Short mmCIF file of C-alpha atoms and ligand atoms in Angstrom, two decimals:
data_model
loop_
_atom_site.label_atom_id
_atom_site.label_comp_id
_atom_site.label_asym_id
_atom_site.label_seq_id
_atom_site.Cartn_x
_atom_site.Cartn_y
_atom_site.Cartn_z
CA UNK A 17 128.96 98.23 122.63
CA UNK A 18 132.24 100.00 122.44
CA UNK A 19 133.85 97.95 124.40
CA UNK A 20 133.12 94.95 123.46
CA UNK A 21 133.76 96.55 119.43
CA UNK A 22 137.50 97.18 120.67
CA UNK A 23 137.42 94.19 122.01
CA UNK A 24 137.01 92.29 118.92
CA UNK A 25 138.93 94.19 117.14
CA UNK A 26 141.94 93.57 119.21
CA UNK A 27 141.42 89.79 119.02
CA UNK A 28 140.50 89.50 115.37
CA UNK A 29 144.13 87.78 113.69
CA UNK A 30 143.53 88.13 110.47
CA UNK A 31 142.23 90.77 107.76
CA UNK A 32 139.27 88.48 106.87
CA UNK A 33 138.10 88.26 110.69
CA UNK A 34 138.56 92.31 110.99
CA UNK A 35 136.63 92.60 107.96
CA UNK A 36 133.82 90.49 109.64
CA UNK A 37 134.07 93.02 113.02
CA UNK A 38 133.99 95.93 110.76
CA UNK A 39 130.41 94.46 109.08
CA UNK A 40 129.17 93.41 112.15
CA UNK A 41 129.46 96.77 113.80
CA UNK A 42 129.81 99.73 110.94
CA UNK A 43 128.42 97.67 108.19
CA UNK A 44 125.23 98.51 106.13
CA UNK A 45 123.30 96.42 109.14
CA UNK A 46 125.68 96.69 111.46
CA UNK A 47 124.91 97.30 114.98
CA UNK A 48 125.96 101.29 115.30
CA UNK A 49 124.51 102.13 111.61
CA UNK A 50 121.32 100.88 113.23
CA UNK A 51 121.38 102.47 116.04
CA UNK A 52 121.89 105.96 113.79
CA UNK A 53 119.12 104.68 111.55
CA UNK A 54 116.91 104.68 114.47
CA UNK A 55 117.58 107.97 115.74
CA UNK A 56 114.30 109.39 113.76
CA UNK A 57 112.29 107.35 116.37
CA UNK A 58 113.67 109.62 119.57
CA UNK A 59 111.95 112.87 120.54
CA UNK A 60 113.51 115.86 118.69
CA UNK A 61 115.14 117.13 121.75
CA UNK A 62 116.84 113.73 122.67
CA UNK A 63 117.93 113.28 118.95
CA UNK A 64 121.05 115.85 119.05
CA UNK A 65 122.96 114.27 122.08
CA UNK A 66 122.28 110.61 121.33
CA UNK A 67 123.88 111.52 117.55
CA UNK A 68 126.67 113.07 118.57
CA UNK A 69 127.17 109.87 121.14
CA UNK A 70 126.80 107.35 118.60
CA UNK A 71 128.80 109.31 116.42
CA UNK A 72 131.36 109.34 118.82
CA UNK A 73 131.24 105.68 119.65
CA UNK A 74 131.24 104.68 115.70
CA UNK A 75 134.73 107.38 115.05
CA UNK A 76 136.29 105.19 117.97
CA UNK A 77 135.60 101.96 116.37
CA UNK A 78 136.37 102.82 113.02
CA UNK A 79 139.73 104.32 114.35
CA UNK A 80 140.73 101.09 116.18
CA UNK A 81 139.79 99.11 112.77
CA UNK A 82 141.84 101.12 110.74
CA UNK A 83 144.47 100.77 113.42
CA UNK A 84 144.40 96.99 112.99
CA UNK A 85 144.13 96.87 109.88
CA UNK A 86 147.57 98.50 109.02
CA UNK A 87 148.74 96.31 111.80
CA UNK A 88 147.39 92.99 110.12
CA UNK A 89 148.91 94.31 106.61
CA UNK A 90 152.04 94.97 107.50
CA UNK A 91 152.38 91.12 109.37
CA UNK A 92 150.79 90.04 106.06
CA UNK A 93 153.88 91.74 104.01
CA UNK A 94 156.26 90.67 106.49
CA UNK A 95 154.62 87.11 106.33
CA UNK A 96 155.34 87.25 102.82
CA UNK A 97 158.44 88.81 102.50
CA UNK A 98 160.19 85.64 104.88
CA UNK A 99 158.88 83.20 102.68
CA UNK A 100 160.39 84.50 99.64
CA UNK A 101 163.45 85.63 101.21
CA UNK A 102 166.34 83.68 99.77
CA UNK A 103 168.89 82.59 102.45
CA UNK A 104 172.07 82.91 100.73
CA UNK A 105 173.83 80.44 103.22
CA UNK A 106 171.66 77.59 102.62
CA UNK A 107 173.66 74.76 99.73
CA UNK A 108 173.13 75.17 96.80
CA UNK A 109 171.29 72.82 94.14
CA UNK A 110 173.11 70.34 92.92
CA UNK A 111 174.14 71.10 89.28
CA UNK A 112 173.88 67.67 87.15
CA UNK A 113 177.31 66.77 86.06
CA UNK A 114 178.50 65.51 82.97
CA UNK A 115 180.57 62.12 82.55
CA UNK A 116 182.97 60.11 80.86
CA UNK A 117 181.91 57.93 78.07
CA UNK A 118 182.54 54.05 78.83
CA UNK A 119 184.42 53.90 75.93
CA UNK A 120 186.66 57.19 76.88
CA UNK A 121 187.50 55.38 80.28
CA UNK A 122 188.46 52.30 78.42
CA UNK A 123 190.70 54.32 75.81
CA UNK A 124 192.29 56.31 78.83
CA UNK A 125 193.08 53.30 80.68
CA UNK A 126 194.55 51.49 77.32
CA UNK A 127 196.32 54.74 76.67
CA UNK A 128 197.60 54.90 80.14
CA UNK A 129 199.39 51.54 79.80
CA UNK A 130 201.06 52.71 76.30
CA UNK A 131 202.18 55.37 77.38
CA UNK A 132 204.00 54.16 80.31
CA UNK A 133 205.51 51.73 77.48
CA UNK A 134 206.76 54.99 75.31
CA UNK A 135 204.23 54.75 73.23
CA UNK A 136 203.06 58.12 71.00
CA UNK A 137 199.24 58.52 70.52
CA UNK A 138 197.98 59.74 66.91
CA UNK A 139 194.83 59.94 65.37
CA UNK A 140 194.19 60.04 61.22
CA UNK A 141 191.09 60.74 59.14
CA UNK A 142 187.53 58.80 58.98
CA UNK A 143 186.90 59.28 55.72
CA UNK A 144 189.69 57.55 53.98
CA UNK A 145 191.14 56.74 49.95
CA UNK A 146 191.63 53.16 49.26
CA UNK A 147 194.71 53.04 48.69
CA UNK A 148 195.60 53.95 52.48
CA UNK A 149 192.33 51.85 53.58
CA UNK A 150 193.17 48.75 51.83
CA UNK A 151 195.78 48.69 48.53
CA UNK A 152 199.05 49.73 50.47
CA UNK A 153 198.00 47.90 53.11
CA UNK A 154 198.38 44.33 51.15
CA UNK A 155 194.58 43.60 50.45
CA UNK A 156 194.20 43.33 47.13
CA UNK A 157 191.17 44.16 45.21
CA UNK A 158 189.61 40.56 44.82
CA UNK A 159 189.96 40.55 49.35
CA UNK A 160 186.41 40.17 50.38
CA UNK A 161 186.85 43.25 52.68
CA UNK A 162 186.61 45.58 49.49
CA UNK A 163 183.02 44.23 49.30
CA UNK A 164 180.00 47.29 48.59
CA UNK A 165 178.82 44.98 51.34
CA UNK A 166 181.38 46.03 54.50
CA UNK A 167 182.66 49.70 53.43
CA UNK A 168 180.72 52.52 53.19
CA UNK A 169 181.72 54.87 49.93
CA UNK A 170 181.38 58.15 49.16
CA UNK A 171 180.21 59.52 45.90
CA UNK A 172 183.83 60.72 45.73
CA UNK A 173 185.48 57.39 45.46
CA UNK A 174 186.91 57.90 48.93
CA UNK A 175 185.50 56.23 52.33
CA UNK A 176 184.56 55.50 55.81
CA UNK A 177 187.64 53.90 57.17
CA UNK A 178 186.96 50.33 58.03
CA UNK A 179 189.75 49.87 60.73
CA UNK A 180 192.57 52.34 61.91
CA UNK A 181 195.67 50.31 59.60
CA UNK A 182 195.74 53.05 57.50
CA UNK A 183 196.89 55.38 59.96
CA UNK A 184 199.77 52.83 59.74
CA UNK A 185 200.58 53.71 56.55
CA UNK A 186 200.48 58.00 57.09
CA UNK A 187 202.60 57.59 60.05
CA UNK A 188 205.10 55.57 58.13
CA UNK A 189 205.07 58.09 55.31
CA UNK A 190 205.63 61.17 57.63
CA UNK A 191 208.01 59.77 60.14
CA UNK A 192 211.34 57.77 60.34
CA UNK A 193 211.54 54.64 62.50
CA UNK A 194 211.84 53.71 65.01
CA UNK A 195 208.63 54.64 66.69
CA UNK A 196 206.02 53.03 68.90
CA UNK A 197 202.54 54.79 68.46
CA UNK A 198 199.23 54.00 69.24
CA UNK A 199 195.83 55.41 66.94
CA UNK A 200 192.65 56.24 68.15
CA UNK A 201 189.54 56.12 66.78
CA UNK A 202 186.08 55.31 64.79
CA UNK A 203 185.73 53.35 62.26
CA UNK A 204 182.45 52.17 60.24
CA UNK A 205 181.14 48.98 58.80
CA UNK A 206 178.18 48.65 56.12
CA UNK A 207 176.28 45.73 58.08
CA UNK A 208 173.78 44.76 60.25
CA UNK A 209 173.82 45.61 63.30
CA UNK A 210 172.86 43.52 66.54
CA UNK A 211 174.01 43.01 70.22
CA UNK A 212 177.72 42.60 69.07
CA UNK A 213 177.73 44.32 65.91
CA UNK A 214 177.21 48.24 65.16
CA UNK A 215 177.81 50.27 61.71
CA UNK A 216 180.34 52.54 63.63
CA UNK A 217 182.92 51.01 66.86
CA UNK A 218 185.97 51.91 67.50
CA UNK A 219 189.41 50.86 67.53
CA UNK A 220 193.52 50.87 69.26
CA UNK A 221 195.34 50.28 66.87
CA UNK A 222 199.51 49.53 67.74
CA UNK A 223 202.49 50.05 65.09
CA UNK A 224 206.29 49.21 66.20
CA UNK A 225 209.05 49.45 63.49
CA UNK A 226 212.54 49.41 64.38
CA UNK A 227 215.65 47.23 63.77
CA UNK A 228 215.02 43.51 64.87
CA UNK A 229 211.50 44.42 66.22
CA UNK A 230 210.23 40.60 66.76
CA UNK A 231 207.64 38.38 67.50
CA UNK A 232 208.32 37.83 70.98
CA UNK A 233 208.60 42.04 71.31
CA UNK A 234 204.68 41.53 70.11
CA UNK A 235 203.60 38.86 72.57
CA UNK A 236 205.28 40.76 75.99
CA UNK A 237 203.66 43.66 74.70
CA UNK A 238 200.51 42.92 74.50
CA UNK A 239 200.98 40.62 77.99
CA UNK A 240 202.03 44.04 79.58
CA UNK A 241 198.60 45.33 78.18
CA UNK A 242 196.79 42.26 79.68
CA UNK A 243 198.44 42.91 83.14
CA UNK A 244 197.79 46.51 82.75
CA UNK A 245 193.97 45.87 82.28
CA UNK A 246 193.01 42.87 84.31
CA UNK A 247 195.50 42.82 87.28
CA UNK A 248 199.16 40.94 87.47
CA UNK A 249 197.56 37.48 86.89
CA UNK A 250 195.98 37.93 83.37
CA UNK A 251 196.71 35.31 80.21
CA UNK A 252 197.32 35.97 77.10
CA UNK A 253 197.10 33.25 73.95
CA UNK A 254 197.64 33.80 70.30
CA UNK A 255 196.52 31.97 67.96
CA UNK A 256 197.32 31.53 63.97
CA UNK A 257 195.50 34.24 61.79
CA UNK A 258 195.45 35.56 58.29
CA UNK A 259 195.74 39.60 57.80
CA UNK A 260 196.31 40.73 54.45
CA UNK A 261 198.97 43.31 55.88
CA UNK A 262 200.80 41.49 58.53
CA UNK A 263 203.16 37.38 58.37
CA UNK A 264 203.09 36.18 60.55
CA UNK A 265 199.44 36.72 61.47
CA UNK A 266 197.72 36.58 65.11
CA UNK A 267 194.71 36.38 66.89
CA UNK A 268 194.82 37.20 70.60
CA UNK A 269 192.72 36.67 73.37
CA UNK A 270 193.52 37.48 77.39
CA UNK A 271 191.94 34.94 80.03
CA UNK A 272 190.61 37.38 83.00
CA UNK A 273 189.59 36.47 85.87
CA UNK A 274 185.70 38.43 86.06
CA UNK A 275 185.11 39.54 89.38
CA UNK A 276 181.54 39.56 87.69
CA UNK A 277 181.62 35.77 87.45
CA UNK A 278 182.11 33.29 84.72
CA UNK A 279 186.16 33.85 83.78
CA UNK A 280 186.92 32.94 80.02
CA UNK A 281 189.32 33.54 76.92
CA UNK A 282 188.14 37.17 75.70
CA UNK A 283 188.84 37.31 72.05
CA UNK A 284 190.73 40.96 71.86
CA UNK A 285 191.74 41.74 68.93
CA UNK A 286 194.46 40.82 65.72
CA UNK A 287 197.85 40.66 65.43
CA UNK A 288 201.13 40.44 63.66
CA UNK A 289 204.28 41.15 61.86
CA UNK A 290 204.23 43.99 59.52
CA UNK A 291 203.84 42.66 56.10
CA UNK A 292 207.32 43.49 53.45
CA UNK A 293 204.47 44.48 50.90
CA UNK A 294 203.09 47.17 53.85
CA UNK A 295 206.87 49.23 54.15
CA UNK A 296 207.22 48.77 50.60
CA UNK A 297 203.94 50.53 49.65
CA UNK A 298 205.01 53.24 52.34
CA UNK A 299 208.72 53.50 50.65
CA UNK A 300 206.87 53.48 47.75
CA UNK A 301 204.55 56.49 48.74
CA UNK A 302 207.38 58.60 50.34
CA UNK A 303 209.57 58.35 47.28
CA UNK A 304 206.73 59.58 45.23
CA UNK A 305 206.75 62.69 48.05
CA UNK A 306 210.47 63.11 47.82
CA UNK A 307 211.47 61.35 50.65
CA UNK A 308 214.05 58.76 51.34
CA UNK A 309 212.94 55.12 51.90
CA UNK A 310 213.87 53.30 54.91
CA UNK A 311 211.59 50.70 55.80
CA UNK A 312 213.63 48.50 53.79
CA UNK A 313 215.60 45.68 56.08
CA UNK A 314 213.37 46.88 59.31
CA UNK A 315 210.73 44.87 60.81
CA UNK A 316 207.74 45.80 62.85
CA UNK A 317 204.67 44.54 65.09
CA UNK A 318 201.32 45.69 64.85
CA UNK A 319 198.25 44.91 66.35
CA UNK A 320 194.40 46.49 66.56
CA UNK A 321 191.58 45.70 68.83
CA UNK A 322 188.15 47.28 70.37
CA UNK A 323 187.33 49.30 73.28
CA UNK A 324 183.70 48.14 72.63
CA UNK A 325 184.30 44.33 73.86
CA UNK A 326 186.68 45.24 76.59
CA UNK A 327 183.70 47.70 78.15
CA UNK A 328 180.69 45.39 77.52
CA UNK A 329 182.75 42.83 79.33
CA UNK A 330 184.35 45.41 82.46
CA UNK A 331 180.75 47.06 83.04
CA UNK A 332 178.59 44.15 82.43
CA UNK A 333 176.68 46.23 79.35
CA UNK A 334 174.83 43.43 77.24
CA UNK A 335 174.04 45.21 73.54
CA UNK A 336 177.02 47.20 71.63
CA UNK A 337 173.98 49.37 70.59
CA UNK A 338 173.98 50.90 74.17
CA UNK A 339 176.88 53.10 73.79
CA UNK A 340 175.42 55.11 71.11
CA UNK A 341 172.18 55.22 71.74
CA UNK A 342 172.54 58.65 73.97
CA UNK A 343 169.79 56.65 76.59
CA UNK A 344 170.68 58.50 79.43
CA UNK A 345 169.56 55.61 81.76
CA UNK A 346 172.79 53.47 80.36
CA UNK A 347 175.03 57.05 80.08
CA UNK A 348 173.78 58.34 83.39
CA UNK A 349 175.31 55.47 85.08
CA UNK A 350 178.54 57.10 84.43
CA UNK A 351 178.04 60.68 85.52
CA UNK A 352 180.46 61.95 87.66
CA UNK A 353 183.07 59.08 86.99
CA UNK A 354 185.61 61.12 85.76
CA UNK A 355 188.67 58.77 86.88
N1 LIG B 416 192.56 46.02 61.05
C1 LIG B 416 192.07 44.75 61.58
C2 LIG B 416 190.55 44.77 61.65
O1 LIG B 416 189.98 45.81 61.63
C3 LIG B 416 192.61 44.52 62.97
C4 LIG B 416 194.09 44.26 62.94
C5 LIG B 416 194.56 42.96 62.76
C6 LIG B 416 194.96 45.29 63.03
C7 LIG B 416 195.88 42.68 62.72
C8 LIG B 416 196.34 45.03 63.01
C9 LIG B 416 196.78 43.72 62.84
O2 LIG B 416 197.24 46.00 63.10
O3 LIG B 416 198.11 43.48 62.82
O4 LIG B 416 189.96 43.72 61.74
#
């Protein structure tokens, strides 16, 4: 019985199968605690040495269990100890990355082409007076674009800024021509909002003022933006307009050839020369600061557009409403692209 006890103990590979050799042989019933139990049934003189030889048998199998036991525990540990080992040259997870916003990469590749053109970049204020908004910019109080219906006020009397013009009017104030700059920037509309239209877009808005600054300065510039966006081959066309702060007035549109099929006219943006009532407004608003004026006997181009319709159109997004709506399955698409 011994032997074959060691036997299984050697062969059990697990702690659950020793625990089922230790019950089968030292166990309440188990084979040597029977044999023990049935000592009482031996003559008195054979008792003695058959105790002491079971005895013996049962510290030898006990021994080897505890033996194998520590054995099986420490592979257990060990077992355990590899799987939650970290392996410190193994790559590491992948971190998700942020991205640009579609409208950033449109602004940085408008900006790009302005500045290789000299251009200065500025920024101004969202909430705005009216008299920078709309009065020194020539639109008169009666101009439909005063309306409750397209501006959002403040209690104040002040606003949400419902293009970037009146940066045209602060940069004229603080700085003597001649300058080329370039704003950036929200602005907000109080209307409805659907695929095309949202309460808050943005804009690029261009200003040029020097001596003899012309029409034709105005149409080559914004070509050189065309060419800069849609590859040496782009169009552009202007077209008549009325702007309450530029006269001549312009529409413009660039015909681009859309590698994502139908090619058409894209309506950009509007256009013009800088109205006499505009640089006498800002002469009129620097002299009040102590400043000389000199706008007088200059001219000037300036133009604004949005990022919004030049993105919809480049990555094929259908709804304005997209860009803001932090969904990150339309945002996700431009993780990474930081280019
Ligand atoms: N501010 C105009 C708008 O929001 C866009 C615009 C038109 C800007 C003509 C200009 C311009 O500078 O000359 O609709």
């Amino acid at each position: 019985m011994q032997d074959t006890a060691l036997q299984d103990i050697r062969s059990a590979e697990t702690l659950e199968a020793l625990q089922a050799v230790k019950t089968k042989y030292v166990g309440k019933s188990g084979l040597v605690t029977k044999e023990l139990g049935s000592l009482g049934k031996l003559p008195p003189e054979e008792r003695k040495a058959r105790g002491a030889e079971i005895n013996a048998v049962r510290a030898a199998i006990q021994a080897a269990l505890d033996e194998r036991e520590s054995v099986l525990k420490r592979a257990a540990l060990d077992a355990r100890l590899q799987s939650e080992a970290i392996d410190v040259t193994l790559p590491g997870l992948p971190l998700p990355t942020g991205g640009l916003h579609p409208i950033n990469r449109v602004y940085d590749d408008l900006i790009a082409i302005y500045r290789r053109l000299g251009y200065h970049v500025v920024e101004g204020p969202e909430v705005e007076d009216e008299h920078h908004n709309f009065e020194a910019l020539n639109v008169p109080w009666y101009h439909p674009a005063r309306d409750l219906q397209d501006t959002f006020w403040l209690e104040d009397g002040r606003l949400l800024r419902t293009h970037t013009s009146p940066m045209q009017v602060r940069y004229m104030v603080e700085h003597e021509p001649p300058f080329k700059i370039v704003v950036r920037g929200k602005v907000y509309r109080y209307e409805a909002t659907d695929a095309t239209h949202e309460s808050m877009f943005h804009q690029l808005e261009g200003l040029v003022v020097g001596e003899r600054v012309s029409m034709s300065d105005l149409k080559g510039t914004i070509a050189e933006m065309a060419r800069g966006l849609y590859g040496p081959s782009a169009r552009v066309r202007f077209q008549p307009s009325y702007y309450p702060f530029v006269e001549p007035g312009a529409d413009f549109a660039v015909y681009w050839d859309n590698p994502r099929g139908e090619s058409k006219w894209l309506e950009l943006g509007g256009s013009g020369m800088v109205h006499p009532n505009v640089f006498k407004a800002v002469d009129d608003l620097r002299e009040a600061a102590g400043k000389p004026r000199v706008y007088e006997g200059l001219t000037g181009f300036a133009f604004g557009l949005g990022p919004e319709r030049i993105a919809m159109l480049k990555y094929g997004i259908p709804d304005i409403r997209y860009f803001y709506a932090n969904d990150p399955r339309v945002i996700g698409q431009f993780r990474g692209e930081l280019g």
